[in-house]
PDB file of C-alpha atoms and ligand atoms in Angstrom:
ATOM      1  CA  UNK A 102       5.159 -48.258  85.999  1.00  0.00           C
ATOM      2  CA  UNK A 103       5.999 -47.920  82.301  1.00  0.00           C
ATOM      3  CA  UNK A 104       3.755 -49.539  79.706  1.00  0.00           C
ATOM      4  CA  UNK A 105       5.306 -51.388  76.808  1.00  0.00           C
ATOM      5  CA  UNK A 106       3.605 -49.139  74.272  1.00  0.00           C
ATOM      6  CA  UNK A 107       5.311 -46.497  72.225  1.00  0.00           C
ATOM      7  CA  UNK A 108       4.348 -43.006  73.265  1.00  0.00           C
ATOM      8  CA  UNK A 109       1.740 -41.132  71.243  1.00  0.00           C
ATOM      9  CA  UNK A 110       2.222 -37.500  70.325  1.00  0.00           C
ATOM     10  CA  UNK A 111      -1.068 -36.091  69.118  1.00  0.00           C
ATOM     11  CA  UNK A 112      -1.673 -32.645  67.658  1.00  0.00           C
ATOM     12  CA  UNK A 113      -4.992 -30.934  67.915  1.00  0.00           C
ATOM     13  CA  UNK A 114      -5.327 -28.052  65.548  1.00  0.00           C
ATOM     14  CA  UNK A 115      -8.745 -27.052  66.869  1.00  0.00           C
ATOM     15  CA  UNK A 116     -10.445 -24.482  64.592  1.00  0.00           C
ATOM     16  CA  UNK A 117      -7.243 -23.509  62.817  1.00  0.00           C
ATOM     17  CA  UNK A 118      -5.886 -24.192  59.368  1.00  0.00           C
ATOM     18  CA  UNK A 119      -6.815 -23.431  55.771  1.00  0.00           C
ATOM     19  CA  UNK A 120      -5.904 -25.217  52.555  1.00  0.00           C
ATOM     20  CA  UNK A 121      -2.500 -23.522  52.583  1.00  0.00           C
ATOM     21  CA  UNK A 122      -1.630 -25.471  55.740  1.00  0.00           C
ATOM     22  CA  UNK A 123      -1.088 -28.461  53.509  1.00  0.00           C
ATOM     23  CA  UNK A 124       2.542 -27.465  53.017  1.00  0.00           C
ATOM     24  CA  UNK A 125       3.211 -27.644  56.782  1.00  0.00           C
ATOM     25  CA  UNK A 126       1.621 -31.054  56.949  1.00  0.00           C
ATOM     26  CA  UNK A 127       3.692 -32.236  54.041  1.00  0.00           C
ATOM     27  CA  UNK A 128       6.877 -30.998  55.731  1.00  0.00           C
ATOM     28  CA  UNK A 129       5.868 -32.952  58.857  1.00  0.00           C
ATOM     29  CA  UNK A 130       5.216 -36.134  56.834  1.00  0.00           C
ATOM     30  CA  UNK A 131       8.433 -35.763  54.782  1.00  0.00           C
ATOM     31  CA  UNK A 132      10.617 -35.057  57.871  1.00  0.00           C
ATOM     32  CA  UNK A 133       9.214 -38.049  59.765  1.00  0.00           C
ATOM     33  CA  UNK A 134       9.720 -40.222  56.677  1.00  0.00           C
ATOM     34  CA  UNK A 135      13.449 -39.474  56.820  1.00  0.00           C
ATOM     35  CA  UNK A 136      13.688 -39.969  60.594  1.00  0.00           C
ATOM     36  CA  UNK A 137      12.590 -42.867  62.736  1.00  0.00           C
ATOM     37  CA  UNK A 138      10.307 -40.976  65.098  1.00  0.00           C
ATOM     38  CA  UNK A 139      10.552 -42.213  68.715  1.00  0.00           C
ATOM     39  CA  UNK A 140       6.747 -42.074  69.059  1.00  0.00           C
ATOM     40  CA  UNK A 141       3.538 -42.658  67.142  1.00  0.00           C
ATOM     41  CA  UNK A 142       2.290 -39.418  65.685  1.00  0.00           C
ATOM     42  CA  UNK A 143      -1.308 -38.260  65.224  1.00  0.00           C
ATOM     43  CA  UNK A 144      -2.646 -35.063  63.796  1.00  0.00           C
ATOM     44  CA  UNK A 145      -6.258 -33.920  64.212  1.00  0.00           C
ATOM     45  CA  UNK A 146      -6.801 -31.067  61.777  1.00  0.00           C
ATOM     46  CA  UNK A 147     -10.175 -29.391  61.256  1.00  0.00           C
ATOM     47  CA  UNK A 148     -12.484 -31.651  59.359  1.00  0.00           C
ATOM     48  CA  UNK A 149     -12.285 -29.365  56.338  1.00  0.00           C
ATOM     49  CA  UNK A 150      -8.656 -30.522  55.814  1.00  0.00           C
ATOM     50  CA  UNK A 151      -8.939 -34.171  56.782  1.00  0.00           C
ATOM     51  CA  UNK A 152      -9.571 -35.661  53.341  1.00  0.00           C
ATOM     52  CA  UNK A 153      -7.078 -33.254  51.697  1.00  0.00           C
ATOM     53  CA  UNK A 154      -4.322 -34.341  54.153  1.00  0.00           C
ATOM     54  CA  UNK A 155      -5.253 -38.030  53.822  1.00  0.00           C
ATOM     55  CA  UNK A 156      -5.090 -37.963  50.028  1.00  0.00           C
ATOM     56  CA  UNK A 157      -1.820 -35.957  50.087  1.00  0.00           C
ATOM     57  CA  UNK A 158      -0.075 -38.908  51.695  1.00  0.00           C
ATOM     58  CA  UNK A 159       0.181 -39.201  55.460  1.00  0.00           C
ATOM     59  CA  UNK A 160       3.292 -41.337  55.694  1.00  0.00           C
ATOM     60  CA  UNK A 161       3.832 -42.171  59.354  1.00  0.00           C
ATOM     61  CA  UNK A 162       1.216 -39.662  60.567  1.00  0.00           C
ATOM     62  CA  UNK A 163      -2.121 -40.947  61.707  1.00  0.00           C
ATOM     63  CA  UNK A 164      -5.075 -38.594  61.178  1.00  0.00           C
ATOM     64  CA  UNK A 165      -7.955 -38.008  63.485  1.00  0.00           C
ATOM     65  CA  UNK A 166     -11.111 -35.964  64.070  1.00  0.00           C
ATOM     66  CA  UNK A 167     -11.618 -33.582  66.956  1.00  0.00           C
ATOM     67  CA  UNK A 168     -15.178 -34.668  67.803  1.00  0.00           C
ATOM     68  CA  UNK A 169     -18.038 -36.619  66.307  1.00  0.00           C
ATOM     69  CA  UNK A 170     -21.796 -36.959  66.609  1.00  0.00           C
ATOM     70  CA  UNK A 171     -23.095 -40.093  68.283  1.00  0.00           C
ATOM     71  CA  UNK A 172     -25.417 -40.984  65.368  1.00  0.00           C
ATOM     72  CA  UNK A 173     -24.064 -42.501  62.180  1.00  0.00           C
ATOM     73  CA  UNK A 174     -26.081 -40.138  59.916  1.00  0.00           C
ATOM     74  CA  UNK A 175     -29.282 -38.073  59.868  1.00  0.00           C
ATOM     75  CA  UNK A 176     -30.767 -34.653  60.217  1.00  0.00           C
ATOM     76  CA  UNK A 177     -28.084 -33.046  62.394  1.00  0.00           C
ATOM     77  CA  UNK A 178     -27.098 -29.898  60.490  1.00  0.00           C
ATOM     78  CA  UNK A 179     -23.487 -28.998  60.869  1.00  0.00           C
ATOM     79  CA  UNK A 180     -22.439 -32.207  62.643  1.00  0.00           C
ATOM     80  CA  UNK A 181     -20.117 -34.956  61.511  1.00  0.00           C
ATOM     81  CA  UNK A 182     -20.347 -38.629  62.258  1.00  0.00           C
ATOM     82  CA  UNK A 183     -17.623 -41.020  63.242  1.00  0.00           C
ATOM     83  CA  UNK A 184     -18.265 -42.940  60.004  1.00  0.00           C
ATOM     84  CA  UNK A 185     -17.752 -39.747  58.016  1.00  0.00           C
ATOM     85  CA  UNK A 186     -14.470 -39.090  59.787  1.00  0.00           C
ATOM     86  CA  UNK A 187     -13.355 -42.624  58.996  1.00  0.00           C
ATOM     87  CA  UNK A 188     -14.493 -42.218  55.390  1.00  0.00           C
ATOM     88  CA  UNK A 189     -12.393 -38.984  55.174  1.00  0.00           C
ATOM     89  CA  UNK A 190      -9.241 -40.800  56.331  1.00  0.00           C
ATOM     90  CA  UNK A 191      -9.310 -40.612  60.130  1.00  0.00           C
ATOM     91  CA  UNK A 192      -8.359 -43.536  62.340  1.00  0.00           C
ATOM     92  CA  UNK A 193      -8.647 -41.635  65.635  1.00  0.00           C
ATOM     93  CA  UNK A 194     -11.117 -39.204  67.129  1.00  0.00           C
ATOM     94  CA  UNK A 195     -10.860 -36.953  70.188  1.00  0.00           C
ATOM     95  CA  UNK A 196     -13.919 -37.210  72.493  1.00  0.00           C
ATOM     96  CA  UNK A 197     -14.861 -35.034  75.429  1.00  0.00           C
ATOM     97  CA  UNK A 198     -12.314 -32.237  74.929  1.00  0.00           C
ATOM     98  CA  UNK A 199     -12.877 -29.578  77.563  1.00  0.00           C
ATOM     99  CA  UNK A 200     -13.760 -27.042  74.820  1.00  0.00           C
ATOM    100  CA  UNK A 201     -16.633 -29.360  73.768  1.00  0.00           C
ATOM    101  CA  UNK A 202     -17.679 -29.778  77.405  1.00  0.00           C
ATOM    102  CA  UNK A 203     -17.473 -26.009  78.027  1.00  0.00           C
ATOM    103  CA  UNK A 204     -18.759 -24.428  74.807  1.00  0.00           C
ATOM    104  CA  UNK A 205     -21.111 -27.150  73.688  1.00  0.00           C
ATOM    105  CA  UNK A 206     -22.259 -28.247  77.118  1.00  0.00           C
ATOM    106  CA  UNK A 207     -21.384 -31.869  76.475  1.00  0.00           C
ATOM    107  CA  UNK A 208     -22.088 -34.053  79.487  1.00  0.00           C
ATOM    108  CA  UNK A 209     -20.936 -37.500  80.392  1.00  0.00           C
ATOM    109  CA  UNK A 210     -23.927 -39.281  78.839  1.00  0.00           C
ATOM    110  CA  UNK A 211     -23.322 -37.755  75.473  1.00  0.00           C
ATOM    111  CA  UNK A 212     -19.576 -38.354  75.780  1.00  0.00           C
ATOM    112  CA  UNK A 213     -20.278 -42.038  76.541  1.00  0.00           C
ATOM    113  CA  UNK A 214     -22.471 -42.234  73.446  1.00  0.00           C
ATOM    114  CA  UNK A 215     -19.833 -40.631  71.289  1.00  0.00           C
ATOM    115  CA  UNK A 216     -17.291 -43.155  72.529  1.00  0.00           C
ATOM    116  CA  UNK A 217     -19.624 -45.923  71.411  1.00  0.00           C
ATOM    117  CA  UNK A 218     -19.998 -44.181  68.062  1.00  0.00           C
ATOM    118  CA  UNK A 219     -16.219 -44.061  67.600  1.00  0.00           C
ATOM    119  CA  UNK A 220     -15.960 -47.793  68.307  1.00  0.00           C
ATOM    120  CA  UNK A 221     -18.968 -48.483  66.012  1.00  0.00           C
ATOM    121  CA  UNK A 222     -17.115 -46.740  63.176  1.00  0.00           C
ATOM    122  CA  UNK A 223     -13.786 -48.438  63.870  1.00  0.00           C
ATOM    123  CA  UNK A 224     -12.058 -45.324  65.200  1.00  0.00           C
ATOM    124  CA  UNK A 225      -9.743 -45.203  68.153  1.00  0.00           C
ATOM    125  CA  UNK A 226     -11.099 -42.622  70.624  1.00  0.00           C
ATOM    126  CA  UNK A 227      -8.983 -40.300  72.762  1.00  0.00           C
ATOM    127  CA  UNK A 228     -11.099 -39.482  75.809  1.00  0.00           C
ATOM    128  CA  UNK A 229     -10.136 -36.166  77.465  1.00  0.00           C
ATOM    129  CA  UNK A 230     -10.636 -35.658  81.174  1.00  0.00           C
ATOM    130  CA  UNK A 231      -9.503 -32.815  83.426  1.00  0.00           C
ATOM    131  CA  UNK A 232     -10.375 -30.468  86.240  1.00  0.00           C
ATOM    132  CA  UNK A 233     -11.133 -26.725  86.024  1.00  0.00           C
ATOM    133  CA  UNK A 234      -9.148 -24.214  88.051  1.00  0.00           C
ATOM    134  CA  UNK A 235     -11.965 -23.843  90.532  1.00  0.00           C
ATOM    135  CA  UNK A 236     -12.143 -27.571  91.060  1.00  0.00           C
ATOM    136  CA  UNK A 237      -8.388 -27.711  91.502  1.00  0.00           C
ATOM    137  CA  UNK A 238      -8.464 -24.868  94.040  1.00  0.00           C
ATOM    138  CA  UNK A 239     -11.256 -26.571  95.881  1.00  0.00           C
ATOM    139  CA  UNK A 240      -9.061 -29.760  96.194  1.00  0.00           C
ATOM    140  CA  UNK A 241     -11.445 -31.704  93.967  1.00  0.00           C
ATOM    141  CA  UNK A 242      -9.132 -32.772  91.169  1.00  0.00           C
ATOM    142  CA  UNK A 243      -9.013 -36.495  91.918  1.00  0.00           C
ATOM    143  CA  UNK A 244     -12.747 -36.706  92.656  1.00  0.00           C
ATOM    144  CA  UNK A 245     -13.507 -34.956  89.333  1.00  0.00           C
ATOM    145  CA  UNK A 246     -11.223 -37.212  87.348  1.00  0.00           C
ATOM    146  CA  UNK A 247     -12.524 -40.457  88.821  1.00  0.00           C
ATOM    147  CA  UNK A 248     -16.082 -39.172  88.284  1.00  0.00           C
ATOM    148  CA  UNK A 249     -15.388 -38.403  84.623  1.00  0.00           C
ATOM    149  CA  UNK A 250     -13.918 -41.847  84.115  1.00  0.00           C
ATOM    150  CA  UNK A 251     -16.561 -43.803  86.050  1.00  0.00           C
ATOM    151  CA  UNK A 252     -19.534 -42.096  84.528  1.00  0.00           C
ATOM    152  CA  UNK A 253     -18.274 -42.772  80.976  1.00  0.00           C
ATOM    153  CA  UNK A 254     -16.481 -46.103  81.338  1.00  0.00           C
ATOM    154  CA  UNK A 255     -18.875 -48.493  83.020  1.00  0.00           C
ATOM    155  CA  UNK A 256     -18.413 -52.242  82.614  1.00  0.00           C
ATOM    156  CA  UNK A 257     -20.686 -52.356  79.654  1.00  0.00           C
ATOM    157  CA  UNK A 258     -18.710 -49.964  77.484  1.00  0.00           C
ATOM    158  CA  UNK A 259     -15.185 -50.328  78.854  1.00  0.00           C
ATOM    159  CA  UNK A 260     -12.950 -51.283  76.001  1.00  0.00           C
ATOM    160  CA  UNK A 261      -9.233 -51.559  75.741  1.00  0.00           C
ATOM    161  CA  UNK A 262      -9.271 -49.722  72.400  1.00  0.00           C
ATOM    162  CA  UNK A 263      -9.130 -46.364  74.067  1.00  0.00           C
ATOM    163  CA  UNK A 264      -6.627 -43.720  75.045  1.00  0.00           C
ATOM    164  CA  UNK A 265      -7.173 -41.346  77.961  1.00  0.00           C
ATOM    165  CA  UNK A 266      -5.744 -37.801  77.860  1.00  0.00           C
ATOM    166  CA  UNK A 267      -5.422 -35.973  81.153  1.00  0.00           C
ATOM    167  CA  UNK A 268      -5.844 -32.272  80.336  1.00  0.00           C
ATOM    168  CA  UNK A 269      -6.190 -29.883  83.239  1.00  0.00           C
ATOM    169  CA  UNK A 270      -8.615 -27.275  81.831  1.00  0.00           C
ATOM    170  CA  UNK A 271      -6.640 -24.420  83.360  1.00  0.00           C
ATOM    171  CA  UNK A 272      -3.489 -25.513  81.583  1.00  0.00           C
ATOM    172  CA  UNK A 273      -4.963 -25.537  78.056  1.00  0.00           C
ATOM    173  CA  UNK A 274      -3.749 -22.653  75.946  1.00  0.00           C
ATOM    174  CA  UNK A 275      -2.566 -20.737  79.045  1.00  0.00           C
ATOM    175  CA  UNK A 276       1.165 -21.503  79.130  1.00  0.00           C
ATOM    176  CA  UNK A 277       0.652 -22.839  82.657  1.00  0.00           C
ATOM    177  CA  UNK A 278       1.267 -26.494  83.535  1.00  0.00           C
ATOM    178  CA  UNK A 279       1.140 -28.515  86.740  1.00  0.00           C
ATOM    179  CA  UNK A 280       4.628 -29.368  88.087  1.00  0.00           C
ATOM    180  CA  UNK A 281       6.077 -32.576  86.774  1.00  0.00           C
ATOM    181  CA  UNK A 282       5.532 -34.081  90.187  1.00  0.00           C
ATOM    182  CA  UNK A 283       1.838 -33.177  90.068  1.00  0.00           C
ATOM    183  CA  UNK A 284       1.481 -34.602  86.602  1.00  0.00           C
ATOM    184  CA  UNK A 285       3.121 -37.806  87.643  1.00  0.00           C
ATOM    185  CA  UNK A 286       0.860 -38.161  90.785  1.00  0.00           C
ATOM    186  CA  UNK A 287      -2.266 -37.460  88.757  1.00  0.00           C
ATOM    187  CA  UNK A 288      -1.323 -39.956  86.041  1.00  0.00           C
ATOM    188  CA  UNK A 289      -0.576 -42.544  88.651  1.00  0.00           C
ATOM    189  CA  UNK A 290      -4.001 -41.911  90.170  1.00  0.00           C
ATOM    190  CA  UNK A 291      -5.729 -42.230  86.716  1.00  0.00           C
ATOM    191  CA  UNK A 292      -3.954 -45.545  86.172  1.00  0.00           C
ATOM    192  CA  UNK A 293      -5.230 -46.813  89.503  1.00  0.00           C
ATOM    193  CA  UNK A 294      -8.788 -45.823  88.465  1.00  0.00           C
ATOM    194  CA  UNK A 295      -8.385 -47.539  85.119  1.00  0.00           C
ATOM    195  CA  UNK A 296      -7.111 -50.687  86.780  1.00  0.00           C
ATOM    196  CA  UNK A 297     -10.516 -51.039  88.457  1.00  0.00           C
ATOM    197  CA  UNK A 298     -12.196 -50.913  85.062  1.00  0.00           C
ATOM    198  CA  UNK A 299      -9.916 -53.079  82.970  1.00  0.00           C
ATOM    199  CA  UNK A 300      -6.298 -54.328  83.218  1.00  0.00           C
ATOM    200  CA  UNK A 301      -5.839 -53.901  79.479  1.00  0.00           C
ATOM    201  CA  UNK A 302      -7.072 -50.307  79.677  1.00  0.00           C
ATOM    202  CA  UNK A 303      -4.756 -49.551  82.603  1.00  0.00           C
ATOM    203  CA  UNK A 304      -1.801 -50.774  80.486  1.00  0.00           C
ATOM    204  CA  UNK A 305      -2.473 -48.277  77.715  1.00  0.00           C
ATOM    205  CA  UNK A 306      -0.595 -44.998  77.558  1.00  0.00           C
ATOM    206  CA  UNK A 307      -2.286 -42.017  79.273  1.00  0.00           C
ATOM    207  CA  UNK A 308      -1.508 -38.761  77.530  1.00  0.00           C
ATOM    208  CA  UNK A 309      -0.814 -35.463  79.202  1.00  0.00           C
ATOM    209  CA  UNK A 310      -2.199 -32.286  77.556  1.00  0.00           C
ATOM    210  CA  UNK A 311      -2.054 -28.625  78.445  1.00  0.00           C
ATOM    211  CA  UNK A 312       0.583 -26.132  77.221  1.00  0.00           C
ATOM    212  CA  UNK A 313       3.074 -28.775  76.160  1.00  0.00           C
ATOM    213  CA  UNK A 314       5.902 -27.091  74.176  1.00  0.00           C
ATOM    214  CA  UNK A 315       9.404 -27.895  73.023  1.00  0.00           C
ATOM    215  CA  UNK A 316      10.851 -26.562  76.295  1.00  0.00           C
ATOM    216  CA  UNK A 317       8.825 -28.702  78.697  1.00  0.00           C
ATOM    217  CA  UNK A 318       8.074 -31.721  76.545  1.00  0.00           C
ATOM    218  CA  UNK A 319      11.154 -33.850  77.364  1.00  0.00           C
ATOM    219  CA  UNK A 320      10.604 -33.539  81.168  1.00  0.00           C
ATOM    220  CA  UNK A 321       6.873 -34.331  80.948  1.00  0.00           C
ATOM    221  CA  UNK A 322       7.358 -37.237  78.556  1.00  0.00           C
ATOM    222  CA  UNK A 323      10.015 -38.746  80.803  1.00  0.00           C
ATOM    223  CA  UNK A 324       7.591 -39.174  83.660  1.00  0.00           C
ATOM    224  CA  UNK A 325       6.895 -42.838  84.407  1.00  0.00           C
ATOM    225  CA  UNK A 326       3.103 -42.774  84.002  1.00  0.00           C
ATOM    226  CA  UNK A 327       2.932 -40.407  81.032  1.00  0.00           C
ATOM    227  CA  UNK A 328       2.412 -42.227  77.722  1.00  0.00           C
ATOM    228  CA  UNK A 329       2.467 -39.306  75.372  1.00  0.00           C
ATOM    229  CA  UNK A 330       1.132 -35.828  74.844  1.00  0.00           C
ATOM    230  CA  UNK A 331      -1.930 -34.133  73.373  1.00  0.00           C
ATOM    231  CA  UNK A 332      -0.603 -30.790  71.950  1.00  0.00           C
ATOM    232  CA  UNK A 333      -2.747 -27.877  70.846  1.00  0.00           C
ATOM    233  CA  UNK A 334      -1.065 -24.569  70.071  1.00  0.00           C
ATOM    234  CA  UNK A 335       2.458 -25.956  69.566  1.00  0.00           C
ATOM    235  CA  UNK A 336       1.183 -28.537  67.015  1.00  0.00           C
ATOM    236  CA  UNK A 337       0.336 -25.669  64.637  1.00  0.00           C
ATOM    237  CA  UNK A 338       3.988 -24.916  64.132  1.00  0.00           C
ATOM    238  CA  UNK A 339       5.601 -27.751  62.307  1.00  0.00           C
ATOM    239  CA  UNK A 340       9.056 -27.105  63.735  1.00  0.00           C
ATOM    240  CA  UNK A 341       7.758 -27.019  67.325  1.00  0.00           C
ATOM    241  CA  UNK A 342       5.616 -30.144  66.834  1.00  0.00           C
ATOM    242  CA  UNK A 343       8.623 -32.013  65.396  1.00  0.00           C
ATOM    243  CA  UNK A 344      10.699 -30.975  68.408  1.00  0.00           C
ATOM    244  CA  UNK A 345       8.033 -32.332  70.753  1.00  0.00           C
ATOM    245  CA  UNK A 346       7.844 -35.580  68.776  1.00  0.00           C
ATOM    246  CA  UNK A 347      11.631 -35.927  69.058  1.00  0.00           C
ATOM    247  CA  UNK A 348      11.359 -35.464  72.838  1.00  0.00           C
ATOM    248  CA  UNK A 349       9.286 -38.596  73.242  1.00  0.00           C
ATOM    249  CA  UNK A 350      10.600 -41.118  75.689  1.00  0.00           C
ATOM    250  CA  UNK A 351      11.458 -44.527  74.225  1.00  0.00           C
ATOM    251  CA  UNK A 352      10.099 -46.957  76.802  1.00  0.00           C
TER     252      UNK A 352
HETATM  253  C1  LIG B 498      -5.571 -29.027  73.788  1.00  0.00           C
HETATM  254  O1  LIG B 498      -6.367 -28.280  73.322  1.00  0.00           O
HETATM  255  O2  LIG B 498      -5.859 -30.228  73.886  1.00  0.00           O
HETATM  256  C2  LIG B 498      -4.305 -28.514  74.291  1.00  0.00           C
HETATM  257  C3  LIG B 498      -3.579 -29.297  74.995  1.00  0.00           C
HETATM  258  O3  LIG B 498      -3.988 -27.212  73.958  1.00  0.00           O
HETATM  259  P1  LIG B 498      -2.598 -26.447  74.285  1.00  0.00           P
HETATM  260  O4  LIG B 498      -1.469 -27.413  74.003  1.00  0.00           O
HETATM  261  O5  LIG B 498      -2.591 -25.242  73.370  1.00  0.00           O
HETATM  262  O6  LIG B 498      -2.621 -26.085  75.703  1.00  0.00           O
END
């Protein structure tokens, strides 16, 4: 099944980028201004660059945060709220990235609260789900994915203003990916899980993330249930990120 939406190619710079990265961002914006990109484009730089990029002129590029606190404000040293991201120019926010789950011990309750915070602030959340290598090897991938969705998206908080990104943890930053057939099967399964929560949600693009690069992007983005890509390392290189954007499948 193909959805009617344009694909979304999202870049996650993680904890990379200094003020001199502005020139790469401006090249991205200027190049996409000249072309008609076949996909919607989102960049999630570190929060230190968000306002700088927003005020430099984002053209066709949407901007997003990589995480947010669930509270709107308060005594939470070092944290950033969804409202602050919005105020700095973001329209999207990534929630539940595996690096947050792993290094910051974020569990499903907190992730659900962060989703609510994103909606409260008027941001579009991208919810990351994915299995670890041990879970995959134990044959638990589908159980893990449905558990991650069910525990966060109950009837009370299910909204259609949400994008899911399937990111196998073992594929992030490793250069390894599932086969295209495996990606297709897993995305199809995720869509079936989403159908049980909301038909609108099930019709939204589901992104694939994990070692997407200019060489494998076209094949992955052509898969019927894949609605775009979440790109880490390759989004740091403007030329590579542009190549991935140009590989999007026009649906
Ligand atoms: C990510 O961090 O979301 C990601 C997909 O990283 P990479 O593309 O580097 O594997």
